[in-house]
Short mmCIF file of C-alpha atoms in Angstrom, two decimals:
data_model
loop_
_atom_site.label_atom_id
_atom_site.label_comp_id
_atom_site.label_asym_id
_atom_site.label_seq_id
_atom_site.Cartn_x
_atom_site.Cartn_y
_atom_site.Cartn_z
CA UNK A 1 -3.46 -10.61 1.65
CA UNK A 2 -1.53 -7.87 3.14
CA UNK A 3 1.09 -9.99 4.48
CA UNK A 4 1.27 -11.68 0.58
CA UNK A 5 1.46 -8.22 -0.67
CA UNK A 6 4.08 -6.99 2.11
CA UNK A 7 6.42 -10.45 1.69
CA UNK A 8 6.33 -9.91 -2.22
CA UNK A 9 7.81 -5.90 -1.76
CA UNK A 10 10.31 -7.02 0.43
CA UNK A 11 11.26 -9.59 -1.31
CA UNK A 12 11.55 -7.73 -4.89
CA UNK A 13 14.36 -4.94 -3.28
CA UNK A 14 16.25 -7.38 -1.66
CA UNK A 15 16.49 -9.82 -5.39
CA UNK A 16 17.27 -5.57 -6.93
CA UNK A 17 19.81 -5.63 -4.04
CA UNK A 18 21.56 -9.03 -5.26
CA UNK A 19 21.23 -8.33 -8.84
CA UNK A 20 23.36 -5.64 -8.29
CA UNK A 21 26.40 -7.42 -7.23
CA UNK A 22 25.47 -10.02 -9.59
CA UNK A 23 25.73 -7.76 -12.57
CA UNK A 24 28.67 -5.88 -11.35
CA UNK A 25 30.60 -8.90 -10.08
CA UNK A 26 29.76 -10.63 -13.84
CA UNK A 27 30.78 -7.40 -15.41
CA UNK A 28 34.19 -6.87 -13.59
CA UNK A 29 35.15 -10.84 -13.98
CA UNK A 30 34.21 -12.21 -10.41
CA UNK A 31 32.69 -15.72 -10.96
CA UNK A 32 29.10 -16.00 -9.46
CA UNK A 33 28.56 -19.52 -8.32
CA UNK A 34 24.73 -19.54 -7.27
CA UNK A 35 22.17 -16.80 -7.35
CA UNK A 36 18.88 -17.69 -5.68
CA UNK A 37 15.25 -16.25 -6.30
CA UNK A 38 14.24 -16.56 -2.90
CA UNK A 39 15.77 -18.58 0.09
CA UNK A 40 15.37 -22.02 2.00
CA UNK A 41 15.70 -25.31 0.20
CA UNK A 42 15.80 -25.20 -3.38
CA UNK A 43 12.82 -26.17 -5.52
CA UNK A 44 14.24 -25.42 -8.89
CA UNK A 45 17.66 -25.02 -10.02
CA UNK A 46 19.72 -25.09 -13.41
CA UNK A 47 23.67 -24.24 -14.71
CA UNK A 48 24.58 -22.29 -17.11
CA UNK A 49 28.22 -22.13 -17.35
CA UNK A 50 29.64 -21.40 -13.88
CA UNK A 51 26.64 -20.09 -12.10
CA UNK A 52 23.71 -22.09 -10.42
CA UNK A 53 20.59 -20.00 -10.65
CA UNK A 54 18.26 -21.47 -8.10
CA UNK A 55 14.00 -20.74 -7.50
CA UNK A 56 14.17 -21.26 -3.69
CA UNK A 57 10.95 -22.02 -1.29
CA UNK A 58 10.42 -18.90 0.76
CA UNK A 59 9.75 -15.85 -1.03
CA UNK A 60 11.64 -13.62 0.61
CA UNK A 61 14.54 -11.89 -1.17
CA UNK A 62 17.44 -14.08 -2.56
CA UNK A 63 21.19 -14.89 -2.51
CA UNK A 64 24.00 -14.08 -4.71
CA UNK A 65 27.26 -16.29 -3.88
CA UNK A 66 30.67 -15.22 -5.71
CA UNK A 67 33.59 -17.34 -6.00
CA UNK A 68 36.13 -17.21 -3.12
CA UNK A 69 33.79 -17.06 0.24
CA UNK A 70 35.65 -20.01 1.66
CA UNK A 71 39.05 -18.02 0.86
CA UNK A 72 38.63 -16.18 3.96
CA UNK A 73 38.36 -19.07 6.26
CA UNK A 74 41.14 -20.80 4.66
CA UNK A 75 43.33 -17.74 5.38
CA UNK A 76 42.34 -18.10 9.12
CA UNK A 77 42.46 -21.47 9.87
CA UNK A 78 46.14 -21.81 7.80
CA UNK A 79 46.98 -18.14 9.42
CA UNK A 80 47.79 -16.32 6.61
CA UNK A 81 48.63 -12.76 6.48
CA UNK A 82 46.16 -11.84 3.45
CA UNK A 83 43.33 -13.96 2.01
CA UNK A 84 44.63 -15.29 -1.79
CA UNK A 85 41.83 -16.05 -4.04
CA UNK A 86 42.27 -17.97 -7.04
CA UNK A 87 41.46 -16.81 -10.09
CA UNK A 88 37.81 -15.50 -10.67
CA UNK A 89 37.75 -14.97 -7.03
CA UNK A 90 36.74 -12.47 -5.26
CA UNK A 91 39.42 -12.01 -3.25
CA UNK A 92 41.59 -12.32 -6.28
CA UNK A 93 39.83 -8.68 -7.59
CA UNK A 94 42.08 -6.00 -7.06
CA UNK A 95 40.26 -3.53 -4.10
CA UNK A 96 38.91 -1.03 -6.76
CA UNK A 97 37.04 -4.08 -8.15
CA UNK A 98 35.89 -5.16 -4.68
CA UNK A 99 34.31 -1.90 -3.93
CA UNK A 100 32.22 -1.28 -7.25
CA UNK A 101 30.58 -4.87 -6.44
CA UNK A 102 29.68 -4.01 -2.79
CA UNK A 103 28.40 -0.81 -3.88
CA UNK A 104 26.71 -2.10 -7.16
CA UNK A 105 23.62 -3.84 -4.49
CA UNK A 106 22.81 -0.43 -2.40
CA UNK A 107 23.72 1.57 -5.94
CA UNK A 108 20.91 -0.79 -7.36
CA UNK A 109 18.24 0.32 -4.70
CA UNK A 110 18.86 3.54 -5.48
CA UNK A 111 18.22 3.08 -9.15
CA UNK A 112 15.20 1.64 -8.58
CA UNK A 113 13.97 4.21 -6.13
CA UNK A 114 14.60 6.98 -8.87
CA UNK A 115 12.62 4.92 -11.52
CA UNK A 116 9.92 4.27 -8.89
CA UNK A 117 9.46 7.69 -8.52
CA UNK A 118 10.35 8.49 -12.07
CA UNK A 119 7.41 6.48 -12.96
CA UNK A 120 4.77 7.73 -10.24
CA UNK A 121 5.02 11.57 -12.30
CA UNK A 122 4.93 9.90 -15.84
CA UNK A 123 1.51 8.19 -15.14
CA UNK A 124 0.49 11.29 -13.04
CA UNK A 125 -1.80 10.21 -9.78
CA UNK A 126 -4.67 11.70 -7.65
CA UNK A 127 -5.08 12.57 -4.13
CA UNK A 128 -7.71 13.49 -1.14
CA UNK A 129 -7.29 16.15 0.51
CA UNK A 130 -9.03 18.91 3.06
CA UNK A 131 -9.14 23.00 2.65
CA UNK A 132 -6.44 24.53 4.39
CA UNK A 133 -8.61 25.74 6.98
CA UNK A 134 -8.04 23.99 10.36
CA UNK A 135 -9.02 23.16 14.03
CA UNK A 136 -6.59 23.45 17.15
CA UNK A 137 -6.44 19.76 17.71
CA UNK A 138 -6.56 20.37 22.08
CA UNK A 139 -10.14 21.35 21.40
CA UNK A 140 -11.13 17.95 20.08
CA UNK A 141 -8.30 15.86 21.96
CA UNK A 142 -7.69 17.74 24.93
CA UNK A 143 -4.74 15.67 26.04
CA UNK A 144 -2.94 17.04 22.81
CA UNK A 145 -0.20 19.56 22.63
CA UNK A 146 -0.56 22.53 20.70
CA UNK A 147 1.99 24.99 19.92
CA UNK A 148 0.11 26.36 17.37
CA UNK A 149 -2.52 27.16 19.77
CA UNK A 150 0.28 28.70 22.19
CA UNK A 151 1.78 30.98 19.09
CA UNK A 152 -2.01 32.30 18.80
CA UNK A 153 -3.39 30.39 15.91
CA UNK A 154 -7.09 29.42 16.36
CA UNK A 155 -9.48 27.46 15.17
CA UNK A 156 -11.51 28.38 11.80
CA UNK A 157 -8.28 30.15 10.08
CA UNK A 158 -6.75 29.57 6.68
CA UNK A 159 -3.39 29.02 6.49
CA UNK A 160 -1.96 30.91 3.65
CA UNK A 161 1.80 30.26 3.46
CA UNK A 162 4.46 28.54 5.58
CA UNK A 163 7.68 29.85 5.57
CA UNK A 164 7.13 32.06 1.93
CA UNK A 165 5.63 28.80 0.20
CA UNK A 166 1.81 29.06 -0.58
CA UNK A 167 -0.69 26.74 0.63
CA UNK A 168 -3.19 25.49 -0.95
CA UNK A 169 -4.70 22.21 1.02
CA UNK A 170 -4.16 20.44 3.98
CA UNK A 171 -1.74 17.74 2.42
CA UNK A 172 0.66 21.50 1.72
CA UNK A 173 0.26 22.37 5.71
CA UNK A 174 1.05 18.48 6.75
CA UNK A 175 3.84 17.88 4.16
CA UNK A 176 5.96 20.70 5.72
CA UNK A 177 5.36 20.26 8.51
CA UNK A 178 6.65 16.37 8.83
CA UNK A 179 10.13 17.26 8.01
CA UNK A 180 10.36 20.66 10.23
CA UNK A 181 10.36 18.84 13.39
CA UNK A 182 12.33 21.09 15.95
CA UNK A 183 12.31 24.34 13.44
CA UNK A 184 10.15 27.40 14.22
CA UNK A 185 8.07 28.06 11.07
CA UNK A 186 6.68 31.79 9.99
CA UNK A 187 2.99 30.91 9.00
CA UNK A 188 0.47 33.34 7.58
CA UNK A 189 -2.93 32.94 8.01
CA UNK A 190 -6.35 34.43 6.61
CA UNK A 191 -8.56 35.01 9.98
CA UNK A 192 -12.06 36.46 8.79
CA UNK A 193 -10.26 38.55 6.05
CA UNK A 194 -7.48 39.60 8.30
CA UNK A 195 -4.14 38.88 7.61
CA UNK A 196 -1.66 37.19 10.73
CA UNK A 197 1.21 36.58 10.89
CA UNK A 198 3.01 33.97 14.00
CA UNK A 199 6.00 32.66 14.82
CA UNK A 200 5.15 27.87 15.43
CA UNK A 201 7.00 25.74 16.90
CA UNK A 202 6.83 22.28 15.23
CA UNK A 203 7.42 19.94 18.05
CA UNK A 204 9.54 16.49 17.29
CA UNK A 205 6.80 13.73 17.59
CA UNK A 206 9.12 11.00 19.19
CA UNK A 207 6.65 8.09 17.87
CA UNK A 208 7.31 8.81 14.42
CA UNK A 209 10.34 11.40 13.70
CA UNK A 210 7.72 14.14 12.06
CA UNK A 211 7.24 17.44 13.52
CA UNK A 212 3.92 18.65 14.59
CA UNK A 213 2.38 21.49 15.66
CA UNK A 214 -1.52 20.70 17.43
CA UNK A 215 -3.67 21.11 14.19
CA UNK A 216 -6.53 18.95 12.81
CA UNK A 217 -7.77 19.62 8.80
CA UNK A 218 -11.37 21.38 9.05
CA UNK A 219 -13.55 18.88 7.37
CA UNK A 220 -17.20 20.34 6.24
CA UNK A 221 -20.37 18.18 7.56
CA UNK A 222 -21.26 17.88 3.29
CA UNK A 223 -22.30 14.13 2.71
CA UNK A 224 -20.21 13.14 -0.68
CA UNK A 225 -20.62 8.62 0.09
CA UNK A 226 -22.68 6.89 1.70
CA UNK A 227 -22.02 3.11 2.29
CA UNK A 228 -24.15 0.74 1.06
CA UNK A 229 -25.63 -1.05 3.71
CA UNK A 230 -25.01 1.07 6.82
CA UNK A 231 -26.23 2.83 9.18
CA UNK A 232 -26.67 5.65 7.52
CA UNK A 233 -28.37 4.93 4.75
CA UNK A 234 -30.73 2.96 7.19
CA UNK A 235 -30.91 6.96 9.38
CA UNK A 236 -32.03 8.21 6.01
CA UNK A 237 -28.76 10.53 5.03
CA UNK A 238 -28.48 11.26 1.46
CA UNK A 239 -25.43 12.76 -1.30
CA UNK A 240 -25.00 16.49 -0.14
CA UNK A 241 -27.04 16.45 2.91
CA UNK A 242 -25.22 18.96 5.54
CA UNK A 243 -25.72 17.97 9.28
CA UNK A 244 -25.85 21.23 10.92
CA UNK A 245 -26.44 19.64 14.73
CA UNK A 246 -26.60 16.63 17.05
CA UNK A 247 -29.17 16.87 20.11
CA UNK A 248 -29.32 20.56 19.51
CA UNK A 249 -25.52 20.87 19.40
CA UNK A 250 -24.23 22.91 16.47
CA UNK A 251 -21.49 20.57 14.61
CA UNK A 252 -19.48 22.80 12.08
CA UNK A 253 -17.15 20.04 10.94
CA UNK A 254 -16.23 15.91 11.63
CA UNK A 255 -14.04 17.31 14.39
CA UNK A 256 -17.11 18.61 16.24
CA UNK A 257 -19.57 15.59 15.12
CA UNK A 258 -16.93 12.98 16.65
CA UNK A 259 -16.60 15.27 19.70
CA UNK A 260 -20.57 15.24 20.40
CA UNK A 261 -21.03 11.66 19.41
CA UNK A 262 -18.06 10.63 21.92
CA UNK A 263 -19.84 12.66 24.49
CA UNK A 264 -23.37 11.22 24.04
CA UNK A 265 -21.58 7.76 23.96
CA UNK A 266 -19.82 8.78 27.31
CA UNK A 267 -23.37 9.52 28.53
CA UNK A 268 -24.91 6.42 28.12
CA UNK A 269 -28.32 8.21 26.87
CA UNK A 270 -31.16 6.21 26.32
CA UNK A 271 -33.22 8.81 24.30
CA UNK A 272 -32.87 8.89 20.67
CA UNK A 273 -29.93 10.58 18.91
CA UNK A 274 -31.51 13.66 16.60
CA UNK A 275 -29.32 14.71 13.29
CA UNK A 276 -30.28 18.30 11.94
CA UNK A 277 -29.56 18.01 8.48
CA UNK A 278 -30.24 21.07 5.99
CA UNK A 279 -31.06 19.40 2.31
CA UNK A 280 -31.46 21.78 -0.30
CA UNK A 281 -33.48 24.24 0.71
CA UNK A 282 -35.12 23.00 3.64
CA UNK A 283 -33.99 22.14 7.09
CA UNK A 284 -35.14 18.39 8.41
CA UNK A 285 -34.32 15.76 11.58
CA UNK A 286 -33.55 12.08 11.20
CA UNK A 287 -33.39 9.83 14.49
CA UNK A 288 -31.34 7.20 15.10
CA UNK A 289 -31.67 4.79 18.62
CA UNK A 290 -27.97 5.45 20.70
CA UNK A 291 -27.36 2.29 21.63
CA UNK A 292 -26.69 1.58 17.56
CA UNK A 293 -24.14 4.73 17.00
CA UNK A 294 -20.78 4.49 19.03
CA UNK A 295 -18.71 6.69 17.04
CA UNK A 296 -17.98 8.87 13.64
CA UNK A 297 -16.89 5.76 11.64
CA UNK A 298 -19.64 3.69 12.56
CA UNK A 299 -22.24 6.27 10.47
CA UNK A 300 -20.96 4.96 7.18
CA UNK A 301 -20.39 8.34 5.90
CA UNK A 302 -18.11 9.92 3.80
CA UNK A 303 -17.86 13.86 4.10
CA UNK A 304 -16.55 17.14 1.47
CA UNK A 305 -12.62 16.58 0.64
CA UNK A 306 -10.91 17.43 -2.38
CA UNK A 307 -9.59 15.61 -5.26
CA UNK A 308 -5.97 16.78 -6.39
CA UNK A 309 -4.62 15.29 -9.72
CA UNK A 310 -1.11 15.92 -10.38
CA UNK A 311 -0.50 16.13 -14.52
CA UNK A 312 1.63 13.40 -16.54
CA UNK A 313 5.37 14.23 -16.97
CA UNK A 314 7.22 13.95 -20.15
CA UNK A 315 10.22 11.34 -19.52
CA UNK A 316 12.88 13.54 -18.94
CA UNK A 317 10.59 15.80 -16.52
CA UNK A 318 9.89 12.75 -14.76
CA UNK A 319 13.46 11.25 -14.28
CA UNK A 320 14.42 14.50 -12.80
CA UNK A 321 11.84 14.67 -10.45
CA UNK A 322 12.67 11.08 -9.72
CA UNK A 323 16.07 11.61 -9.11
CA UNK A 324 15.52 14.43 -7.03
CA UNK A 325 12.75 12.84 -4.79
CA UNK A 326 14.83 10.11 -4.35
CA UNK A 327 17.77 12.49 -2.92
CA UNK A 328 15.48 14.09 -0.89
CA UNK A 329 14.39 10.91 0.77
CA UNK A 330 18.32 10.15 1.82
CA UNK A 331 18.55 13.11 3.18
CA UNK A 332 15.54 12.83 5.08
CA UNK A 333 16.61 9.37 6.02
CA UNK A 334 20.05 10.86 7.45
CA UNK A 335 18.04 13.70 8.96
CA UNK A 336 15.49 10.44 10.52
CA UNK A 337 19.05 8.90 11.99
CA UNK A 338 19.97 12.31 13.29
CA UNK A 339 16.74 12.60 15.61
CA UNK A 340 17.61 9.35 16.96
CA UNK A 341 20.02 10.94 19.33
CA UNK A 342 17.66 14.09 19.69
CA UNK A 343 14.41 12.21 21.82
CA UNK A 344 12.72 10.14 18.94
CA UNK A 345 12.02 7.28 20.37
CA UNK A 346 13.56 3.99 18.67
CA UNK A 347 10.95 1.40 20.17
CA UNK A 348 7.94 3.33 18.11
CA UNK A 349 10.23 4.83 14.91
CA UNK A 350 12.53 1.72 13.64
CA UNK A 351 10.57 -0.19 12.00
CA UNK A 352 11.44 -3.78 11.41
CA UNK A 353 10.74 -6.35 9.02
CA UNK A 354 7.82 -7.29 10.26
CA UNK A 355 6.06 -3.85 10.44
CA UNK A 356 7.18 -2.42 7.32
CA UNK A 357 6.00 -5.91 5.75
CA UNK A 358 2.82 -5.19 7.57
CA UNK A 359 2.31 -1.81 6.67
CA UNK A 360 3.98 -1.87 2.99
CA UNK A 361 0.81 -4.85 2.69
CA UNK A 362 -1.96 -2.59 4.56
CA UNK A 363 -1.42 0.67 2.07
CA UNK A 364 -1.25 -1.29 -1.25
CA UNK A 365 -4.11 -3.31 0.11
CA UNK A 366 -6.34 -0.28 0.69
CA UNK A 367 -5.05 1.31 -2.29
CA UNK A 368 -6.14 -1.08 -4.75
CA UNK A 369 -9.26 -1.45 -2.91
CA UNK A 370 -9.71 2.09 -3.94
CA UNK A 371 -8.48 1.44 -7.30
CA UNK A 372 -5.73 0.43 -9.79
CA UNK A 373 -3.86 3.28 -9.96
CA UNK A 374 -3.80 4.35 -6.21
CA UNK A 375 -2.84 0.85 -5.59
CA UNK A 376 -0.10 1.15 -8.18
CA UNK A 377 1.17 4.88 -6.78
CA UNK A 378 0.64 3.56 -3.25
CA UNK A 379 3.29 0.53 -3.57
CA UNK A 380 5.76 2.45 -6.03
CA UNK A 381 6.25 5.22 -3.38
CA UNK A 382 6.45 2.76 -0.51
CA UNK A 383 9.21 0.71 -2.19
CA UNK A 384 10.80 3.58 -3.61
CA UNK A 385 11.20 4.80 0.31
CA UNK A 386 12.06 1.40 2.04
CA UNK A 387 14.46 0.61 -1.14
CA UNK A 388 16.09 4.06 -0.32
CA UNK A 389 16.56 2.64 3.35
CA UNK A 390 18.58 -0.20 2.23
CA UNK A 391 20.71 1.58 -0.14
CA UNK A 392 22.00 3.59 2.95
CA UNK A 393 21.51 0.89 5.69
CA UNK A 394 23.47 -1.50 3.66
CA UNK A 395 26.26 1.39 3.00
CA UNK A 396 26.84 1.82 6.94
CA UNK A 397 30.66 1.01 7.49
CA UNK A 398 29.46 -2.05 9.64
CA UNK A 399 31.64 -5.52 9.06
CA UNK A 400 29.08 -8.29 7.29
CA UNK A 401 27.28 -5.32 5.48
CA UNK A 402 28.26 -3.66 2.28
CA UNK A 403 29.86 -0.41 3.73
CA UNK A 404 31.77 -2.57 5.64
CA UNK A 405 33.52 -4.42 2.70
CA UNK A 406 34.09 -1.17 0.99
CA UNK A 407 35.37 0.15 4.21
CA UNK A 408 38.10 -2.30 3.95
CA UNK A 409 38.76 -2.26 0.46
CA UNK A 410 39.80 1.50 0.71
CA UNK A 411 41.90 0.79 3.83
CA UNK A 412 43.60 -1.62 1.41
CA UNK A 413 43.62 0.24 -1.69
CA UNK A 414 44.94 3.61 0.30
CA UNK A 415 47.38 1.43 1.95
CA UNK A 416 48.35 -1.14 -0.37
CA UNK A 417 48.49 -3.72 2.27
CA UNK A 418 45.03 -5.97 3.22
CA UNK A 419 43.52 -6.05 6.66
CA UNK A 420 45.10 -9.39 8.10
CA UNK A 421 41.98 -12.12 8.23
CA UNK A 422 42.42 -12.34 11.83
CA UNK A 423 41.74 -8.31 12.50
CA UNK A 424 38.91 -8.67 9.84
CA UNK A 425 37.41 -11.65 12.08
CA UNK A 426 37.08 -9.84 14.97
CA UNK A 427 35.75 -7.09 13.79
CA UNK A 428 32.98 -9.25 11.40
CA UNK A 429 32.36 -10.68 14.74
CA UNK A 430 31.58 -7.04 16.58
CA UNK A 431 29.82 -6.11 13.37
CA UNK A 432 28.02 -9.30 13.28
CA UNK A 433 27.20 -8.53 17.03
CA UNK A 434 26.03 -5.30 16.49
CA UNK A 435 23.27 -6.03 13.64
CA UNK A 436 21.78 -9.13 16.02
CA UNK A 437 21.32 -6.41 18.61
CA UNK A 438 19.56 -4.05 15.91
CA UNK A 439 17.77 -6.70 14.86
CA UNK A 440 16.42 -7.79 18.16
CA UNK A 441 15.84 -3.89 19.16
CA UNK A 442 14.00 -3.59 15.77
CA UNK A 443 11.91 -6.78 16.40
CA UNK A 444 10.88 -6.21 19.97
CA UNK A 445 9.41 -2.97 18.24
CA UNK A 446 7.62 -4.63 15.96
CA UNK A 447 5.89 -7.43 18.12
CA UNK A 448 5.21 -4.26 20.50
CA UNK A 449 3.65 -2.53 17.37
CA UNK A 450 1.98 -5.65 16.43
CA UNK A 451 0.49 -6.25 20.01
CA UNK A 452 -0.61 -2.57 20.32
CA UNK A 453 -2.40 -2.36 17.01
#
């Protein structure tokens, strides 16, 4: 189902994409030939006056062919000095014209990314999310690097504020965090009623382009779910139990539980594994037999987090706030490309179109597993982002792509003299060359993604 869901995403910006030119190239007198839902052989096709829409077999995307695409090859096999399209060509358009219609299919992901996220605050949504107490993450995964550790945070404080902006949960502390890779952030913290103040480092995770500074979200040992069926419910756990200790060792949060059970697994114990739990007002012990508990996730529980709801938006409240999410996402996209030449690591963060099909289909999967809505937020925000990525991928002033096309089209309309076909040949063919080797870089990531997970 994922891979359904993922295909179908994909599949929806790229037909945005195409309608784009279509519209535009319709609109500015460019004959459209064929425009295809999907690609591969046709199954369904009909005319209406000089365009050929077409249902094609695979799913994925779809076409939109303008009048005049043989022009250029006729102007290089007869060695002309400019490509001359008839009329209704597109080569016939004068280079303004030319240039609205490449841009109109990257413009067009860009308009849907603002009504994506336009639409996410006029339905409102909900969220999960921890305290904003935490735990130095070296303490639970010791091969971990923590420079807030090293700046003199510790575990057990409350972080109150992050460069002047209040925090109130977790998702505030992780959220700035993300996009302040290589920035040293002033964070305030509550430490047993005592106000601090230090100077953090947020490291550049290479893996994924976020920053990150060696901090884990304090979860309390509060039972909120319990999973039909499992193991817990079999231990005897019940709704609001607290487990205070494992084999005598005091567990203040998941962090430590996971920690004790990994170390009892590591142990190979044969003796039975004892749970303090307090419930209500008295203190009691269920037993389980080791050999049946490996880890955390294998209890079935669910422990104390917080639901956030963030308020409907009136429509105009909501467009802005979709317009300007969807500028901040370009420039975090630009500020993504930047770290490329800083020590992210391309192999683990380009993602190709098999991961992000793969991922786009495991988040709106699990989303409306948890329910309509999430579902609904879930893929809005994940198109929203990826159709963001095309707008500017597709507006890179690489031959074969959009920017490319409008690259040329100024050189033209600056000059008032066209690229001769032959120059524009060679340098499709070092664009074309170019994309093949992103491609292939971006692919070998995701089988090596794929393989790994």
């Amino acid at each position: 189902m994922s891979i359904i869901y993922g295909l179908l995403g994909l599949s929806l910006l790229v037909f945005i994409h195409e309608l784009g030119h279509f519209i535009a190239a319709r609109a500015l007198g460019v004959e459209v030939e064929t425009f295809s839902i999907g690609m591969g052989p046709v199954l369904l096709r009909k005319k209406i006056k000089t365009t050929e829409y077409r249902l094609s077999l695979i799913p994925i995307g779809g076409y939109c062919g303008m009048k005049g695409q043989k022009d250029f090859q006729f102007a290089l096999d007869n060695k002309l000095d400019e490509i001359r399209g008839e009329k209704g060509s597109f080569y016939a358009s004068n280079p303004l014209r030319r240039i609205i219609i490449a841009l109109s299919g990257p413009l067009a992901n860009f308009v849907f990314a603002i009504f994506a996220f336009a639409l996410i605050s006029l339905i409102g949504y909900s969220f999960y999310t921890s305290s904003n107490k935490i735990i130095i993450a070296n303490e639970v995964y010791p091969e971990l690097h923590s420079t807030a550790a090293e700046a003199g945070l510790k575990t057990g404080d409350r972080i109150l504020a992050i460069n002047n902006k209040n925090i109130h949960y977790f998702s505030d502390i992780s959220d700035i965090i993300a996009i302040s890779a290589n920035k040293v952030l002033d964070i305030t913290v509550d430490r047993e009623g005592e106000l601090f103040h230090f100077q953090v480092l947020a490291e550049l995770d290479t893996s994924s382009g976020a920053g990150k500074i060696g901090i884990v979200n304090w979860v309390n040992l509060l039972i909120t779910s319990i999973q039909s069926g499992s193991h817990a419910e079999s231990i005897g756990f019940k709704i609001d139990d607290i487990i205070t200790a494992v084999n005598g060792i005091e567990t203040k949060n998941t962090s430590d539980l996971e920690k004790v059970l990994n170390s009892l697994k590591v142990a190979e114990l044969d003796e039975p594994i004892q749970f303090s739990v307090k419930r209500e007002n008295e203190n009691i012990v269920l037993e389980t037999d080791s050999s049946l508990l490996n880890d955390i996730q294998n209890l079935g529980l669910q422990f104390e987090f917080f639901k956030v709801h963030t308020p409907k938006k009136n429509i105009f409240t909501a467009f802005y706030s979709g317009v300007k999410e969807s500028f901040k996402m370009i420039g975090l996209t630009f500020k993504g490309i930047g770290l490329l030449f800083k020590g992210l690591d391309p192999k683990e963060a380009v993602s190709g179109p098999l991961r992000i099909t793969l991922m786009f289909g495991d988040t709106v999967k699990d989303g409306f597993a948890a329910s309509f809505s999430i579902g609904l937020i879930s893929a809005l925000s994940f198109l929203a982002l990826i159709s963001i990525s095309l707008c500017i991928m597709n507006l890179l002033p690489i031959p074969i792509l959009d920017g490319g096309l409008i690259l040329f089209a100024t050189i033209e309309l600056i000059s008032s003299k066209q690229v001769s076909p032959k120059i524009l040949y060679y340098v499709q063919f070092v664009g074309l060359f170019l994309i093949l080797i992103l491609f292939a870089f971006a692919l070998f990531g995701d089988i090596n993604f794929i393989f790994k997970n």
